[in-house]
Amino acid sequence: MALVNENFLKLPGNYLFADIAKKVNTFKITHPKQNIIRLGIGDVTQPLPQASIEAMHKAVDELAHKETFRGYGPEQGYDFLINAIIKNDYAPRGLHFEQSEIFINDGAKSDTGNIGDILAHDNSVGVTDPIYPVYIDSNVMSGRAGDLDSGTGKWSNITYMPCSIENNFIPQIPDKRIDIVYLCYPNNPTGMALKKEELKKWVDYALANDTLILFDAAYEAYIHEEEIPHSIYEIRGAKKCAIEFRSFSKTAGFTGVRCGYTVIPKELTATTLTGEQVQLNQLWNRRQTTKFNGTSYITQRGAEAIYTPEGKEQIAKTIDYYMTNAKIMREGLESAGLKVYGGVNAPYLWVQTPNEAPSWHFFEQMLYEANVVGTPGVGFGPSGEGYIRLTAFGNREDCQEAMKRIKAWL
Ligand code: PLP
């Protein structure tokens, strides 16, 4: 008889977006004439950059002819894309990587979830709270998270580092050692970023404690302020303690196309029980060549095209569109008397609910009275209670209209 991985049974259903959908549907049935504006979901709305479209069309044509047809590609990704990444995302910041330190994937979700394959199950784990749920759920699946305390909403083997108004959303360095720490900056859901000196504290902590940092930089392209690092490797020593995840999803509208990459420096090692140092790059390469057969050629050509002069211009324009939305929303919400965080170096606004209203309560009020949908902050972790997340990925007119409605309602 096959036995199941019972860790999966510990996972609560993904109630957050299902619950939101249910509540929105109920509202639609009872208020069929009302027009709802959705600022909850983290998906983009603007089309792909033209440079990527053209590159993908060309790639399809290549596959149509025997002479230029390509079948399986390298599991780690094609050199043309890896070279474009090294040359454009890292070299201008004085960072140098070998081709074999970059792994192309089908998006950051896969690798942030799968990276645990190469790490022992009894490692201790630390996360900032609130958090992108994949980090915790993937550790629950592998048995690393322990048990859920339904009262606090916390897992017994996970250390939570709260990010709230009290610490200006900057997580405190733990007073104990933790084996693996997840950091996501610019952050989803709070929309806040870490300055270089703050990130340096984490790298110093990791180097002193032999901690592995899993650094999710999916929103790197949204950084506007000079003093915010785009890569953890801008901090000296980070190559010895950190893996970085990047994504083309929000950078170039690839949420449906699917492409990202993971950087695992050769200098980065972890230890066996007998104290032997093992390169994580080597283990990940072994894992990928066994379990992953590469991202499609067409997709990788599309991703490569964002590094051409036209591609760069086009993605900058779209990012600017979303960040102008963020500015309009920030100003609109503030003028409605709300306390708003984020939205400067990230496309997310983290809004404190007035009068300490619980997240779900405020969510429902906003739906019924302003017909605007957000995401209740508590869905991202216990420290998200009392906040709501709005995204700037909508259409301009919707953002403007939503602000008018919220202001009139409040
Ligand atoms: N990391 C963070 C913090 C995200 O918010 C998301 C998507 O919303 C992802 C990773 C997943 O990105 P991808 O589309 O590349 O899988």
CSV table of C-alpha atoms and ligand atoms in Angstrom, one decimal:
chain,number,residue,atom,x,y,z
A,1,MET,CA,0.0,0.0,0.0
A,2,ALA,CA,1.3,3.4,-0.9
A,3,LEU,CA,1.6,5.8,2.1
A,4,VAL,CA,1.0,9.5,1.6
A,5,ASN,CA,3.4,12.2,2.7
A,6,GLU,CA,1.3,13.1,5.7
A,7,ASN,CA,3.0,16.5,5.9
A,8,PHE,CA,0.6,17.5,3.2
A,9,LEU,CA,-2.3,16.7,5.4
A,10,LYS,CA,-1.1,19.3,7.9
A,11,LEU,CA,-1.5,22.1,5.4
A,12,PRO,CA,-4.7,24.1,5.8
A,13,GLY,CA,-6.4,24.6,2.5
A,14,ASN,CA,-5.4,27.7,0.6
A,15,TYR,CA,-8.4,29.5,2.0
A,16,LEU,CA,-7.2,33.1,1.3
A,17,PHE,CA,-7.9,33.6,-2.4
A,18,ALA,CA,-10.8,31.0,-2.4
A,19,ASP,CA,-12.4,32.9,0.5
A,20,ILE,CA,-12.0,36.2,-1.2
A,21,ALA,CA,-13.5,34.7,-4.4
A,22,LYS,CA,-16.4,33.3,-2.4
A,23,LYS,CA,-17.1,36.6,-0.7
A,24,VAL,CA,-16.8,38.6,-4.0
A,25,ASN,CA,-19.2,36.1,-5.7
A,26,THR,CA,-21.8,36.4,-3.0
A,27,PHE,CA,-21.6,40.2,-3.3
A,28,LYS,CA,-22.0,40.0,-7.1
A,29,ILE,CA,-25.1,37.8,-6.7
A,30,THR,CA,-26.7,40.1,-4.2
A,31,HIS,CA,-25.6,43.3,-6.0
A,32,PRO,CA,-25.7,42.4,-9.7
A,33,LYS,CA,-25.6,46.0,-10.9
A,34,GLN,CA,-22.5,47.1,-8.9
A,35,ASN,CA,-19.2,47.3,-10.7
A,36,ILE,CA,-16.4,45.8,-8.7
A,37,ILE,CA,-12.8,47.0,-8.9
A,38,ARG,CA,-10.2,44.3,-8.1
A,39,LEU,CA,-7.0,45.6,-6.6
A,40,GLY,CA,-6.3,42.3,-4.7
A,41,ILE,CA,-4.6,39.9,-7.0
A,42,GLY,CA,-0.9,40.1,-7.7
A,43,ASP,CA,-1.1,39.6,-11.4
A,44,VAL,CA,-0.1,42.1,-14.1
A,45,THR,CA,-2.6,43.6,-16.6
A,46,GLN,CA,-0.4,45.2,-19.3
A,47,PRO,CA,0.7,43.3,-22.3
A,48,LEU,CA,4.2,41.8,-22.9
A,49,PRO,CA,6.9,44.1,-24.3
A,50,GLN,CA,6.9,44.2,-28.1
A,51,ALA,CA,10.5,43.2,-28.2
A,52,SER,CA,9.6,39.9,-26.4
A,53,ILE,CA,6.6,39.3,-28.7
A,54,GLU,CA,8.8,39.7,-31.8
A,55,ALA,CA,11.6,37.5,-30.4
A,56,MET,CA,9.1,34.8,-29.5
A,57,HIS,CA,7.5,34.9,-33.0
A,58,LYS,CA,10.9,34.6,-34.5
A,59,ALA,CA,11.7,31.6,-32.2
A,60,VAL,CA,8.5,29.9,-33.3
A,61,ASP,CA,9.5,30.3,-36.9
A,62,GLU,CA,12.9,28.8,-36.1
A,63,LEU,CA,11.2,25.7,-34.7
A,64,ALA,CA,9.2,25.4,-37.9
A,65,HIS,CA,12.3,24.5,-40.0
A,66,LYS,CA,14.4,21.4,-39.8
A,67,GLU,CA,17.7,23.5,-40.0
A,68,THR,CA,16.8,25.7,-37.1
A,69,PHE,CA,14.6,23.4,-35.1
A,70,ARG,CA,15.6,22.8,-31.4
A,71,GLY,CA,14.4,20.1,-29.1
A,72,TYR,CA,15.5,19.7,-25.5
A,73,GLY,CA,17.7,22.6,-24.4
A,74,PRO,CA,20.2,22.7,-21.5
A,75,GLU,CA,18.4,22.1,-18.1
A,76,GLN,CA,20.2,25.1,-16.7
A,77,GLY,CA,19.0,27.4,-19.5
A,78,TYR,CA,20.5,28.6,-22.8
A,79,ASP,CA,23.8,30.6,-22.8
A,80,PHE,CA,22.3,33.5,-24.7
A,81,LEU,CA,19.9,34.2,-21.8
A,82,ILE,CA,22.4,33.5,-19.0
A,83,ASN,CA,24.9,35.8,-20.7
A,84,ALA,CA,22.3,38.6,-21.1
A,85,ILE,CA,21.5,38.3,-17.4
A,86,ILE,CA,25.2,38.4,-16.3
A,87,LYS,CA,25.9,41.3,-18.5
A,88,ASN,CA,22.8,43.4,-17.7
A,89,ASP,CA,21.5,42.5,-14.3
A,90,TYR,CA,24.9,42.0,-12.5
A,91,ALA,CA,27.9,43.4,-14.3
A,92,PRO,CA,26.8,47.0,-14.2
A,93,ARG,CA,26.7,46.7,-10.4
A,94,GLY,CA,30.2,45.3,-10.3
A,95,LEU,CA,29.0,41.8,-9.7
A,96,HIS,CA,30.5,38.9,-11.7
A,97,PHE,CA,29.2,35.4,-12.1
A,98,GLU,CA,30.1,32.4,-14.1
A,99,GLN,CA,27.5,31.0,-16.5
A,100,SER,CA,27.2,27.9,-14.3
A,101,GLU,CA,26.1,30.0,-11.3
A,102,ILE,CA,22.8,31.0,-13.0
A,103,PHE,CA,19.9,28.6,-13.4
A,104,ILE,CA,17.0,29.6,-15.7
A,105,ASN,CA,13.6,28.3,-14.5
A,106,ASP,CA,9.9,28.6,-15.2
A,107,GLY,CA,9.4,31.3,-12.6
A,108,ALA,CA,10.5,32.1,-9.0
A,109,LYS,CA,7.7,30.2,-7.4
A,110,SER,CA,9.1,26.8,-8.6
A,111,ASP,CA,12.6,27.4,-7.3
A,112,THR,CA,11.7,29.1,-4.0
A,113,GLY,CA,9.4,26.1,-3.4
A,114,ASN,CA,11.9,23.4,-4.6
A,115,ILE,CA,15.1,24.7,-3.1
A,116,GLY,CA,14.3,22.7,0.0
A,117,ASP,CA,15.0,19.5,-1.9
A,118,ILE,CA,18.8,20.0,-1.4
A,119,LEU,CA,18.5,21.0,2.3
A,120,ALA,CA,18.2,18.6,5.3
A,121,HIS,CA,14.7,18.3,6.8
A,122,ASP,CA,15.9,19.2,10.3
A,123,ASN,CA,17.2,22.6,9.5
A,124,SER,CA,15.6,25.4,11.4
A,125,VAL,CA,13.8,28.0,9.4
A,126,GLY,CA,13.1,31.7,9.9
A,127,VAL,CA,10.7,33.9,8.0
A,128,THR,CA,9.6,37.5,8.1
A,129,ASP,CA,6.0,37.9,9.0
A,130,PRO,CA,3.8,38.7,6.9
A,131,ILE,CA,5.2,36.6,4.1
A,132,TYR,CA,4.8,35.2,0.6
A,133,PRO,CA,3.1,31.9,1.6
A,134,VAL,CA,5.2,29.6,-0.6
A,135,TYR,CA,8.2,29.8,1.8
A,136,ILE,CA,6.2,28.3,4.7
A,137,ASP,CA,4.0,25.9,2.8
A,138,SER,CA,6.9,24.3,1.0
A,139,ASN,CA,8.6,23.7,4.4
A,140,VAL,CA,5.4,22.2,5.7
A,141,MET,CA,5.4,19.7,2.8
A,142,SER,CA,8.9,18.6,3.6
A,143,GLY,CA,8.2,18.2,7.3
A,144,ARG,CA,10.5,21.1,8.3
A,145,ALA,CA,7.8,23.4,9.7
A,146,GLY,CA,6.5,21.3,12.6
A,147,ASP,CA,2.8,21.7,13.7
A,148,LEU,CA,0.4,24.5,13.2
A,149,ASP,CA,-0.9,26.3,16.3
A,150,SER,CA,-4.4,27.3,15.1
A,151,GLY,CA,-4.6,29.9,17.8
A,152,THR,CA,-1.6,31.9,16.8
A,153,GLY,CA,-1.5,30.8,13.2
A,154,LYS,CA,2.2,29.9,13.6
A,155,TRP,CA,4.1,26.7,12.8
A,156,SER,CA,6.1,25.2,15.8
A,157,ASN,CA,9.5,24.9,14.1
A,158,ILE,CA,9.4,28.2,12.3
A,159,THR,CA,10.8,31.4,13.7
A,160,TYR,CA,8.7,34.4,12.8
A,161,MET,CA,10.2,37.8,12.5
A,162,PRO,CA,7.4,40.3,12.7
A,163,CYS,CA,7.4,43.3,10.4
A,164,SER,CA,5.0,46.0,11.5
A,165,ILE,CA,4.7,49.7,12.1
A,166,GLU,CA,6.5,49.4,15.4
A,167,ASN,CA,9.8,48.4,13.6
A,168,ASN,CA,9.0,50.3,10.4
A,169,PHE,CA,8.7,46.8,8.7
A,170,ILE,CA,12.4,46.0,9.2
A,171,PRO,CA,12.7,42.6,10.7
A,172,GLN,CA,14.9,42.3,13.8
A,173,ILE,CA,18.0,40.1,13.6
A,174,PRO,CA,17.2,36.9,15.6
A,175,ASP,CA,18.9,36.5,19.0
A,176,LYS,CA,19.5,32.8,18.2
A,177,ARG,CA,21.0,31.0,15.3
A,178,ILE,CA,18.7,29.8,12.5
A,179,ASP,CA,19.9,27.5,9.7
A,180,ILE,CA,17.8,29.0,6.8
A,181,VAL,CA,16.3,32.5,6.6
A,182,TYR,CA,13.9,33.6,3.8
A,183,LEU,CA,14.1,37.3,2.9
A,184,CYS,CA,12.0,39.0,0.2
A,185,TYR,CA,13.0,42.5,-0.8
A,186,PRO,CA,11.3,44.6,-2.1
A,187,ASN,CA,8.7,42.8,0.0
A,188,ASN,CA,5.4,41.1,-1.0
A,189,PRO,CA,3.0,41.9,0.7
A,190,THR,CA,4.3,45.0,2.6
A,191,GLY,CA,5.8,46.8,-0.4
A,192,MET,CA,8.7,47.9,1.8
A,193,ALA,CA,12.4,47.6,0.9
A,194,LEU,CA,15.6,47.2,2.9
A,195,LYS,CA,18.5,49.7,2.7
A,196,LYS,CA,22.0,48.5,2.2
A,197,GLU,CA,23.0,48.9,5.8
A,198,GLU,CA,19.9,46.8,6.9
A,199,LEU,CA,20.6,44.1,4.4
A,200,LYS,CA,24.3,44.0,5.5
A,201,LYS,CA,23.2,43.2,9.1
A,202,TRP,CA,21.5,40.0,7.7
A,203,VAL,CA,24.6,39.0,5.6
A,204,ASP,CA,26.8,39.6,8.7
A,205,TYR,CA,24.4,37.5,10.8
A,206,ALA,CA,24.4,34.7,8.2
A,207,LEU,CA,28.2,34.7,7.9
A,208,ALA,CA,28.6,34.6,11.7
A,209,ASN,CA,26.0,31.9,12.2
A,210,ASP,CA,26.5,29.7,9.1
A,211,THR,CA,23.0,30.6,8.0
A,212,LEU,CA,21.7,30.2,4.5
A,213,ILE,CA,19.8,33.2,3.2
A,214,LEU,CA,17.2,32.5,0.5
A,215,PHE,CA,16.7,36.0,-1.0
A,216,ASP,CA,13.7,36.6,-3.2
A,217,ALA,CA,14.2,39.6,-5.4
A,218,ALA,CA,11.2,39.1,-7.7
A,219,TYR,CA,10.3,42.8,-7.4
A,220,GLU,CA,13.9,44.1,-7.9
A,221,ALA,CA,12.8,46.0,-11.1
A,222,TYR,CA,10.5,48.2,-9.1
A,223,ILE,CA,13.2,49.8,-6.9
A,224,HIS,CA,13.3,53.5,-7.4
A,225,GLU,CA,15.4,54.8,-4.5
A,226,GLU,CA,19.2,55.0,-4.9
A,227,GLU,CA,20.1,53.5,-1.5
A,228,ILE,CA,18.1,50.3,-2.0
A,229,PRO,CA,20.3,47.3,-3.2
A,230,HIS,CA,18.9,45.4,-6.2
A,231,SER,CA,20.8,42.2,-5.4
A,232,ILE,CA,21.9,40.7,-2.1
A,233,TYR,CA,25.3,40.2,-3.7
A,234,GLU,CA,25.9,44.0,-3.5
A,235,ILE,CA,26.7,43.2,0.1
A,236,ARG,CA,30.2,41.9,0.6
A,237,GLY,CA,30.3,38.3,1.7
A,238,ALA,CA,26.8,37.4,0.4
A,239,LYS,CA,28.1,35.0,-2.2
A,240,LYS,CA,29.2,32.8,0.7
A,241,CYS,CA,25.8,32.8,2.4
A,242,ALA,CA,22.9,33.6,-0.1
A,243,ILE,CA,20.9,32.2,-3.0
A,244,GLU,CA,19.1,34.8,-5.0
A,245,PHE,CA,15.8,34.3,-6.9
A,246,ARG,CA,14.7,36.5,-9.7
A,247,SER,CA,11.6,36.5,-12.0
A,248,PHE,CA,10.6,38.0,-15.3
A,249,SER,CA,6.9,37.9,-14.2
A,250,LYS,CA,6.6,41.3,-12.7
A,251,THR,CA,9.7,42.7,-14.5
A,252,ALA,CA,8.3,42.0,-18.0
A,253,GLY,CA,4.8,40.7,-17.7
A,254,PHE,CA,5.8,37.1,-17.9
A,255,THR,CA,3.3,35.8,-15.3
A,256,GLY,CA,1.7,33.7,-18.0
A,257,VAL,CA,4.8,33.0,-20.1
A,258,ARG,CA,6.8,31.7,-17.1
A,259,CYS,CA,10.5,32.5,-16.8
A,260,GLY,CA,12.8,33.4,-14.0
A,261,TYR,CA,16.3,32.5,-12.7
A,262,THR,CA,18.2,31.5,-9.6
A,263,VAL,CA,21.7,32.4,-8.7
A,264,ILE,CA,23.8,30.0,-6.7
A,265,PRO,CA,27.4,31.1,-6.3
A,266,LYS,CA,30.1,28.5,-6.4
A,267,GLU,CA,31.5,29.8,-3.1
A,268,LEU,CA,28.2,28.9,-1.3
A,269,THR,CA,28.5,25.7,0.8
A,270,ALA,CA,26.5,23.9,3.4
A,271,THR,CA,27.6,21.1,5.7
A,272,THR,CA,27.1,17.4,6.0
A,273,LEU,CA,26.6,15.8,9.4
A,274,THR,CA,30.2,14.8,9.4
A,275,GLY,CA,31.3,18.4,8.7
A,276,GLU,CA,32.1,18.2,5.0
A,277,GLN,CA,31.5,21.3,3.0
A,278,VAL,CA,29.3,20.8,-0.1
A,279,GLN,CA,28.7,23.3,-2.9
A,280,LEU,CA,25.0,24.0,-3.1
A,281,ASN,CA,25.5,24.9,-6.8
A,282,GLN,CA,26.6,21.3,-7.4
A,283,LEU,CA,23.6,19.9,-5.6
A,284,TRP,CA,21.1,22.1,-7.3
A,285,ASN,CA,22.6,21.3,-10.7
A,286,ARG,CA,22.2,17.6,-9.9
A,287,ARG,CA,18.6,18.2,-8.7
A,288,GLN,CA,17.7,20.3,-11.8
A,289,THR,CA,19.2,17.9,-14.3
A,290,THR,CA,17.2,15.1,-12.8
A,291,LYS,CA,13.8,16.8,-12.1
A,292,PHE,CA,13.7,19.7,-14.7
A,293,ASN,CA,14.0,19.7,-18.4
A,294,GLY,CA,14.5,23.3,-19.0
A,295,THR,CA,12.4,26.4,-19.9
A,296,SER,CA,11.1,26.5,-23.4
A,297,TYR,CA,13.4,28.0,-26.1
A,298,ILE,CA,10.6,30.4,-27.2
A,299,THR,CA,10.2,31.7,-23.6
A,300,GLN,CA,14.0,32.2,-23.2
A,301,ARG,CA,14.2,34.1,-26.4
A,302,GLY,CA,11.3,36.3,-25.2
A,303,ALA,CA,13.2,36.9,-21.9
A,304,GLU,CA,16.5,37.6,-23.7
A,305,ALA,CA,14.7,40.4,-25.7
A,306,ILE,CA,14.0,42.5,-22.6
A,307,TYR,CA,17.7,43.2,-22.4
A,308,THR,CA,17.8,44.8,-25.9
A,309,PRO,CA,17.6,48.6,-26.0
A,310,GLU,CA,14.0,48.5,-27.2
A,311,GLY,CA,13.1,45.8,-24.6
A,312,LYS,CA,14.7,47.8,-21.8
A,313,GLU,CA,12.7,50.9,-22.8
A,314,GLN,CA,9.5,49.0,-23.1
A,315,ILE,CA,9.7,47.3,-19.7
A,316,ALA,CA,10.7,50.6,-18.1
A,317,LYS,CA,7.5,52.2,-19.5
A,318,THR,CA,5.3,49.5,-18.1
A,319,ILE,CA,6.9,49.5,-14.7
A,320,ASP,CA,6.5,53.3,-14.7
A,321,TYR,CA,2.8,52.8,-15.5
A,322,TYR,CA,2.4,50.6,-12.5
A,323,MET,CA,4.4,52.8,-10.2
A,324,THR,CA,2.4,55.8,-11.3
A,325,ASN,CA,-0.7,53.8,-10.3
A,326,ALA,CA,1.1,53.2,-6.9
A,327,LYS,CA,1.7,56.9,-6.4
A,328,ILE,CA,-1.9,57.8,-7.3
A,329,MET,CA,-3.2,55.1,-4.9
A,330,ARG,CA,-0.8,56.1,-2.1
A,331,GLU,CA,-1.9,59.8,-2.4
A,332,GLY,CA,-5.5,58.8,-2.7
A,333,LEU,CA,-5.5,56.5,0.3
A,334,GLU,CA,-3.6,59.0,2.4
A,335,SER,CA,-6.0,61.8,1.5
A,336,ALA,CA,-8.8,59.5,2.7
A,337,GLY,CA,-7.0,59.5,6.1
A,338,LEU,CA,-5.4,56.0,5.9
A,339,LYS,CA,-1.9,55.1,6.9
A,340,VAL,CA,-0.2,53.6,3.8
A,341,TYR,CA,3.2,51.8,3.5
A,342,GLY,CA,5.1,50.5,0.5
A,343,GLY,CA,4.3,51.6,-3.1
A,344,VAL,CA,7.7,53.4,-3.5
A,345,ASN,CA,10.0,50.6,-4.4
A,346,ALA,CA,7.4,47.9,-5.0
A,347,PRO,CA,4.0,47.6,-6.7
A,348,TYR,CA,2.2,46.8,-3.4
A,349,LEU,CA,0.5,49.1,-0.9
A,350,TRP,CA,0.2,47.9,2.7
A,351,VAL,CA,-2.7,49.8,4.3
A,352,GLN,CA,-3.4,49.9,8.0
A,353,THR,CA,-7.1,49.5,8.7
A,354,PRO,CA,-8.7,52.4,10.6
A,355,ASN,CA,-9.6,51.9,14.3
A,356,GLU,CA,-7.7,48.6,14.4
A,357,ALA,CA,-10.4,46.9,12.3
A,358,PRO,CA,-9.6,43.2,11.7
A,359,SER,CA,-8.3,42.6,8.1
A,360,TRP,CA,-11.4,40.6,7.0
A,361,HIS,CA,-13.8,43.0,8.5
A,362,PHE,CA,-12.2,45.9,6.6
A,363,PHE,CA,-12.1,43.8,3.5
A,364,GLU,CA,-15.8,43.2,3.6
A,365,GLN,CA,-16.7,46.8,4.4
A,366,MET,CA,-14.5,48.0,1.5
A,367,LEU,CA,-16.2,45.5,-0.8
A,368,TYR,CA,-19.8,46.3,0.2
A,369,GLU,CA,-19.4,50.1,0.6
A,370,ALA,CA,-16.8,51.0,-2.0
A,371,ASN,CA,-17.0,48.0,-4.2
A,372,VAL,CA,-13.2,47.6,-4.2
A,373,VAL,CA,-11.5,44.3,-3.6
A,374,GLY,CA,-8.2,44.1,-1.7
A,375,THR,CA,-6.4,41.2,0.1
A,376,PRO,CA,-6.8,40.9,3.9
A,377,GLY,CA,-3.3,41.2,5.4
A,378,VAL,CA,-3.8,38.4,7.9
A,379,GLY,CA,-3.8,36.0,5.0
A,380,PHE,CA,-0.1,36.6,4.7
A,381,GLY,CA,0.7,35.8,8.3
A,382,PRO,CA,-0.3,36.7,11.9
A,383,SER,CA,1.5,40.1,11.7
A,384,GLY,CA,-0.6,41.0,8.7
A,385,GLU,CA,-3.7,41.4,11.0
A,386,GLY,CA,-5.0,44.9,10.9
A,387,TYR,CA,-3.7,45.6,7.3
A,388,ILE,CA,-5.0,45.2,3.8
A,389,ARG,CA,-2.8,44.8,0.7
A,390,LEU,CA,-3.7,46.6,-2.5
A,391,THR,CA,-1.7,46.1,-5.7
A,392,ALA,CA,-0.8,48.7,-8.3
A,393,PHE,CA,-1.0,46.2,-11.2
A,394,GLY,CA,-4.5,47.4,-12.3
A,395,ASN,CA,-5.6,49.7,-15.1
A,396,ARG,CA,-5.1,53.4,-14.4
A,397,GLU,CA,-8.8,54.3,-14.7
A,398,ASP,CA,-9.6,51.5,-12.2
A,399,CYS,CA,-7.0,52.8,-9.7
A,400,GLN,CA,-8.3,56.3,-10.0
A,401,GLU,CA,-11.9,55.3,-9.6
A,402,ALA,CA,-11.1,53.0,-6.7
A,403,MET,CA,-9.5,55.9,-4.9
A,404,LYS,CA,-12.5,58.2,-5.5
A,405,ARG,CA,-14.8,55.5,-4.1
A,406,ILE,CA,-12.7,54.8,-1.0
A,407,LYS,CA,-12.4,58.5,-0.2
A,408,ALA,CA,-16.2,59.0,-0.6
A,409,TRP,CA,-16.8,55.9,1.6
A,410,LEU,CA,-14.4,56.9,4.4
B,1,PLP,N1,8.1,35.6,-5.1
B,1,PLP,C1,7.3,36.5,-4.7
B,1,PLP,C2,7.6,37.3,-3.5
B,1,PLP,C3,6.1,36.7,-5.4
B,1,PLP,O1,5.2,37.7,-4.9
B,1,PLP,C4,5.8,36.0,-6.5
B,1,PLP,C5,4.5,36.1,-7.2
B,1,PLP,O2,3.6,36.7,-6.9
B,1,PLP,C6,6.7,35.0,-6.9
B,1,PLP,C7,7.9,34.8,-6.2
B,1,PLP,C8,6.4,34.1,-8.0
B,1,PLP,O3,6.9,34.6,-9.2
B,1,PLP,P1,6.8,33.7,-10.5
B,1,PLP,O4,5.7,34.2,-11.3
B,1,PLP,O5,8.2,34.0,-11.1
B,1,PLP,O6,6.7,32.3,-10.2
